[in-house]
mmCIF file of C-alpha atoms in Angstrom:
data_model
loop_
_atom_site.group_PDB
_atom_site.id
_atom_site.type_symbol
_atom_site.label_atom_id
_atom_site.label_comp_id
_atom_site.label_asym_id
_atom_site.label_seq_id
_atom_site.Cartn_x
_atom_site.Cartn_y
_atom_site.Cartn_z
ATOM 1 C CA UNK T 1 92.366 -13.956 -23.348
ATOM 2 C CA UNK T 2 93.907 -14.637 -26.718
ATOM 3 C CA UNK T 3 94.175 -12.112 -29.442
ATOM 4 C CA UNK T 4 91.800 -13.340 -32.440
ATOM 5 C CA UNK T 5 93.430 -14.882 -35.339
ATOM 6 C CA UNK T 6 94.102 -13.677 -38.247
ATOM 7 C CA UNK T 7 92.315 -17.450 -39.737
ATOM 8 C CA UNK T 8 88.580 -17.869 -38.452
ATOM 9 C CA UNK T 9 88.128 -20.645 -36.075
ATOM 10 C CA UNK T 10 88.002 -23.696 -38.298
ATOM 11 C CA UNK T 11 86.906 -25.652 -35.152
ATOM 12 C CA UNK T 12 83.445 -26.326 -33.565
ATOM 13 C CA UNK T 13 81.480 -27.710 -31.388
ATOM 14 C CA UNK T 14 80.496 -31.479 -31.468
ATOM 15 C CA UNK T 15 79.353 -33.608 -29.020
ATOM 16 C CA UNK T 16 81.888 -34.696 -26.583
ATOM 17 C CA UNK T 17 84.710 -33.206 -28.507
ATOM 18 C CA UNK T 18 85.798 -30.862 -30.838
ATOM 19 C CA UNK T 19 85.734 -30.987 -34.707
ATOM 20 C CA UNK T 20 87.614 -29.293 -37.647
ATOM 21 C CA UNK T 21 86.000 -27.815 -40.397
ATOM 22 C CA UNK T 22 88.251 -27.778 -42.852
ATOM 23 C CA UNK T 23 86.407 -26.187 -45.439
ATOM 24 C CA UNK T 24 86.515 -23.282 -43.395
ATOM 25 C CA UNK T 25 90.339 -22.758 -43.541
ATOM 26 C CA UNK T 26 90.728 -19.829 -45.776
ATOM 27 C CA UNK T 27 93.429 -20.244 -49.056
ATOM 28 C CA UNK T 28 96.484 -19.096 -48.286
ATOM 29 C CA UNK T 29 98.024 -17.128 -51.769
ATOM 30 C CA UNK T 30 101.293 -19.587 -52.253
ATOM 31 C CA UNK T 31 104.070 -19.117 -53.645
ATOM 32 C CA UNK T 32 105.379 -15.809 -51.374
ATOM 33 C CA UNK T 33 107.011 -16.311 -47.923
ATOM 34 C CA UNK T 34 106.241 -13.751 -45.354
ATOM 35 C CA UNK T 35 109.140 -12.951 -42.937
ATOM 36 C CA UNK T 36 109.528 -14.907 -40.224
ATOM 37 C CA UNK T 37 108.698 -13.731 -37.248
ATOM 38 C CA UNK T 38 110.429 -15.650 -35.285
ATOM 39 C CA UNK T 39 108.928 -17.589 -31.802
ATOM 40 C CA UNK T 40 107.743 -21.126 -30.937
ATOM 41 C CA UNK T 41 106.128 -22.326 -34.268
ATOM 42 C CA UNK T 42 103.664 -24.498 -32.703
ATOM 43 C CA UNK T 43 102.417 -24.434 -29.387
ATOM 44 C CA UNK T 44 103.383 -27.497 -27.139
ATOM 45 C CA UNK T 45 100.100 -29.366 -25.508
ATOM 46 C CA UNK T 46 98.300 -30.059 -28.326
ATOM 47 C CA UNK T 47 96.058 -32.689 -28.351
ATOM 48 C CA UNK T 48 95.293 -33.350 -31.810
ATOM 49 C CA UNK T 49 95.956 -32.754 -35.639
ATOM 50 C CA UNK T 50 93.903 -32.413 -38.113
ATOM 51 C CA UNK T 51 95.284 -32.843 -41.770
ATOM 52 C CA UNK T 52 92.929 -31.372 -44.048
ATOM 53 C CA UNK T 53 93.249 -31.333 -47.926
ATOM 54 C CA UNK T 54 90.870 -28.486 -49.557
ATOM 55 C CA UNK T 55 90.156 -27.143 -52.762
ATOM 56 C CA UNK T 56 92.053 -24.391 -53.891
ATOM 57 C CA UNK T 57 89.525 -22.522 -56.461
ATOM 58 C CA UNK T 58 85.831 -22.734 -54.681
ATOM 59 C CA UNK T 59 84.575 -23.049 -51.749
ATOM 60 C CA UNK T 60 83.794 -26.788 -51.766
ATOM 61 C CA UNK T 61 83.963 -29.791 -49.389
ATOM 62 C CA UNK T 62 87.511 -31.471 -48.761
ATOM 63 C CA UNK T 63 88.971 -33.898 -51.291
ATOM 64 C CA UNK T 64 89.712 -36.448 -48.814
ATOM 65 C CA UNK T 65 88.241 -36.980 -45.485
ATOM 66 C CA UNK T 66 90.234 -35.055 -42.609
ATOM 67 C CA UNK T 67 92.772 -37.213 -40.958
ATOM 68 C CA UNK T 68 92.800 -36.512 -37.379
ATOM 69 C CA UNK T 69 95.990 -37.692 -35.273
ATOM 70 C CA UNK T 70 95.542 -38.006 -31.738
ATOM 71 C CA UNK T 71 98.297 -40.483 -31.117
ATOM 72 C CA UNK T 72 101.840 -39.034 -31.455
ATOM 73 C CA UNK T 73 100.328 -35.659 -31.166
ATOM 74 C CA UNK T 74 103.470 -34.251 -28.922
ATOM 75 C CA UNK T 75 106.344 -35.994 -31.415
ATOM 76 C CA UNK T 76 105.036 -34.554 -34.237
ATOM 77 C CA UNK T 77 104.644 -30.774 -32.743
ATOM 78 C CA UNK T 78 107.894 -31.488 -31.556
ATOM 79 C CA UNK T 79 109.060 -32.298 -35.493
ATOM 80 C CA UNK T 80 107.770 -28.892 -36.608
ATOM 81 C CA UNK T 81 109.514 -26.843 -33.879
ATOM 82 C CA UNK T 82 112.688 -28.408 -34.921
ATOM 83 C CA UNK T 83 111.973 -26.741 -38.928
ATOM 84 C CA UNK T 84 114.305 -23.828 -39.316
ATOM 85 C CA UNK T 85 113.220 -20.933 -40.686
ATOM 86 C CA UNK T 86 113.566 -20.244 -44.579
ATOM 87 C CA UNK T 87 116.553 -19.493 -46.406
ATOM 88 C CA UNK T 88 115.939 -15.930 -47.890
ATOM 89 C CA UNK T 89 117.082 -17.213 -51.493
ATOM 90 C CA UNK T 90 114.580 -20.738 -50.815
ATOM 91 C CA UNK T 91 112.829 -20.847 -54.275
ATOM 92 C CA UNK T 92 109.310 -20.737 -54.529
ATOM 93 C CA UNK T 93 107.978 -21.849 -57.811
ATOM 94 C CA UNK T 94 105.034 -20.665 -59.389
ATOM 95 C CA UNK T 95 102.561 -23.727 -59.730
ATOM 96 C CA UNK T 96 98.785 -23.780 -60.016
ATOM 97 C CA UNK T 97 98.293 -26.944 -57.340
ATOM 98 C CA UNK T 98 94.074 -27.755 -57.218
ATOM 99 C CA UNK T 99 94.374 -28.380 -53.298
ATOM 100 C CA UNK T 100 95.907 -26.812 -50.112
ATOM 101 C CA UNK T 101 97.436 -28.851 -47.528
ATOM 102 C CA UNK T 102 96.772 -27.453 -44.178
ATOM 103 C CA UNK T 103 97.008 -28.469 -40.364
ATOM 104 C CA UNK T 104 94.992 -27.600 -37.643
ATOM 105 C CA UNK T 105 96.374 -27.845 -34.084
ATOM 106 C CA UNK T 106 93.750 -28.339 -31.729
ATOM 107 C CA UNK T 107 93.897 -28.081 -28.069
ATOM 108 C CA UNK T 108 92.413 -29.196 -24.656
ATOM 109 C CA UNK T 109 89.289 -27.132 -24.473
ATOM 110 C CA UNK T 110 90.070 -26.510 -20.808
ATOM 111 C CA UNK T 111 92.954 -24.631 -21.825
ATOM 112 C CA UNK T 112 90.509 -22.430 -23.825
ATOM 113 C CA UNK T 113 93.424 -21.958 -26.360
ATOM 114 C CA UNK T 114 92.244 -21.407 -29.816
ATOM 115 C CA UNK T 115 92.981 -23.895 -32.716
ATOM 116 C CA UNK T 116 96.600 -23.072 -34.573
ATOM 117 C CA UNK T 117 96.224 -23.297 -38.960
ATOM 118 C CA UNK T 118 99.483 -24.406 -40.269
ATOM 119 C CA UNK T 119 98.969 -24.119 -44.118
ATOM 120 C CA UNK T 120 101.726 -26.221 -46.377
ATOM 121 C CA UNK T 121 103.297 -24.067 -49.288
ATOM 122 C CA UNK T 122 103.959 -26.573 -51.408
ATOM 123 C CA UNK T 123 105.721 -24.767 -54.130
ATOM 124 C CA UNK T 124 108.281 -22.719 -51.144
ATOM 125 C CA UNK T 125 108.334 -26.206 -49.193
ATOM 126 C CA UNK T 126 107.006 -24.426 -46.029
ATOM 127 C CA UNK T 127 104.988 -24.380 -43.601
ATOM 128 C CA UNK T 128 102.913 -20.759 -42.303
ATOM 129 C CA UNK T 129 101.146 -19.841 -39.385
ATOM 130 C CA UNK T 130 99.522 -16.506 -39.827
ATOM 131 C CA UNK T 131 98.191 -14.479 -36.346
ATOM 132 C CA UNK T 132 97.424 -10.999 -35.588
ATOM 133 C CA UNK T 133 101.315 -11.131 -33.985
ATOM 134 C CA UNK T 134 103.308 -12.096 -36.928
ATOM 135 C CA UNK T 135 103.896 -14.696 -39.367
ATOM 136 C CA UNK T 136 106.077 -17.956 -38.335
ATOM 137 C CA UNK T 137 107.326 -19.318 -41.112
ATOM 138 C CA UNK T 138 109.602 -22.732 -41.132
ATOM 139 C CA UNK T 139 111.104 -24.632 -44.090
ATOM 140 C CA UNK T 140 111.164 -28.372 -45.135
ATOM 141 C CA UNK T 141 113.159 -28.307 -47.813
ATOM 142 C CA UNK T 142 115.200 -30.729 -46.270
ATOM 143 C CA UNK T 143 112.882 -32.641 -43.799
ATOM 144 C CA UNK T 144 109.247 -33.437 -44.774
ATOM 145 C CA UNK T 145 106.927 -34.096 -42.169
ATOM 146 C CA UNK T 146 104.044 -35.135 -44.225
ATOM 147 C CA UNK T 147 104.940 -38.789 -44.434
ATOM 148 C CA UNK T 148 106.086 -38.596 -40.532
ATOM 149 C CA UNK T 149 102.321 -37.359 -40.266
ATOM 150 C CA UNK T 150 101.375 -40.673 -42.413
ATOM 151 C CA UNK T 151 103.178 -42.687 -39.898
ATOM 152 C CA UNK T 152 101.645 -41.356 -37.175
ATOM 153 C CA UNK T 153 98.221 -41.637 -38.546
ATOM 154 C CA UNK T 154 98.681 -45.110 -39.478
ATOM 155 C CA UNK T 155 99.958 -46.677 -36.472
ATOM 156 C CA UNK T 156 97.357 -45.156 -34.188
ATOM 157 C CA UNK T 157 94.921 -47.661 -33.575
ATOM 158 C CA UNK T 158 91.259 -46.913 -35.264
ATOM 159 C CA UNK T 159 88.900 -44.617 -34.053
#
């Protein structure tokens, strides 16, 4: 069994599949990089991503509605293990943004793996996953994968 997360589950139940509420990602405090821990950053065998774009102040509903990639799923996993870690002098500014840009990694539910939050620091340019094992960390200060993610989502056919 997997150790709980350090993030509550952001995912339930629907019917027939599984959905992201991504109100209930909690706000990540930006603008400090943990240390890397080191590891796989993202699990492979996802089966879909959920990009979700929340409020940074209150606990409110999403700006935008959740885009959910289920086409591409593998390349784009693939993308953020090839991140490297932070430079230890990366800057991190110090700016008030209104949303946070997170990711949730969702899996097969027969592999009864939990779902994986990957929250964007926007003012390090990184991307953290926190678990009760260690942070992963991974920069992309020099690679963005948010309009890869755009890509993605736009050439998958519509739901």
């Amino acid at each position: 069994m997997a150790p709980p997360s350090a993030y509550p589950s952001p995912v339930v139940s629907g019917p027939g599949a599984q959905a992201v509420d991504c109100a209930a990602i909690p706000r990540y405090d930006s603008g400090i990089l943990p240390a890397d821990a080191g590891g796989e950053f993202v699990p492979y065998g996802a089966d879909a991503i959920t990009r979700c774009d929340t409020p940074v102040l209150t606990p409110a509903p999403t700006v935008a509605p959740p885009e959910v990639l289920t086409r591409g799923v593998g390349s784009f996993v693939q993308l953020l293990n090839s991140l490297p870690a932070p430079q230890p002098d990366q800057a991190c500014l110090r700016v008030a943004l209104p949303t946070q840009l997170s990711f949730v990694v969702t899996f097969e539910p027969r592999t009864q793996r939990p779902p994986l939050v990957v929250v964007g620091d926007r003012n390090c340019a990184a991307l953290v996953v926190g678990d009760t094992v260690g942070g992963r960390v991974r920069s992309y200060a020099s690679l963005d994968p948010m309009p890869i993610f755009e890509e993605l989502y736009a050439a998958q056919p519509p739901a």
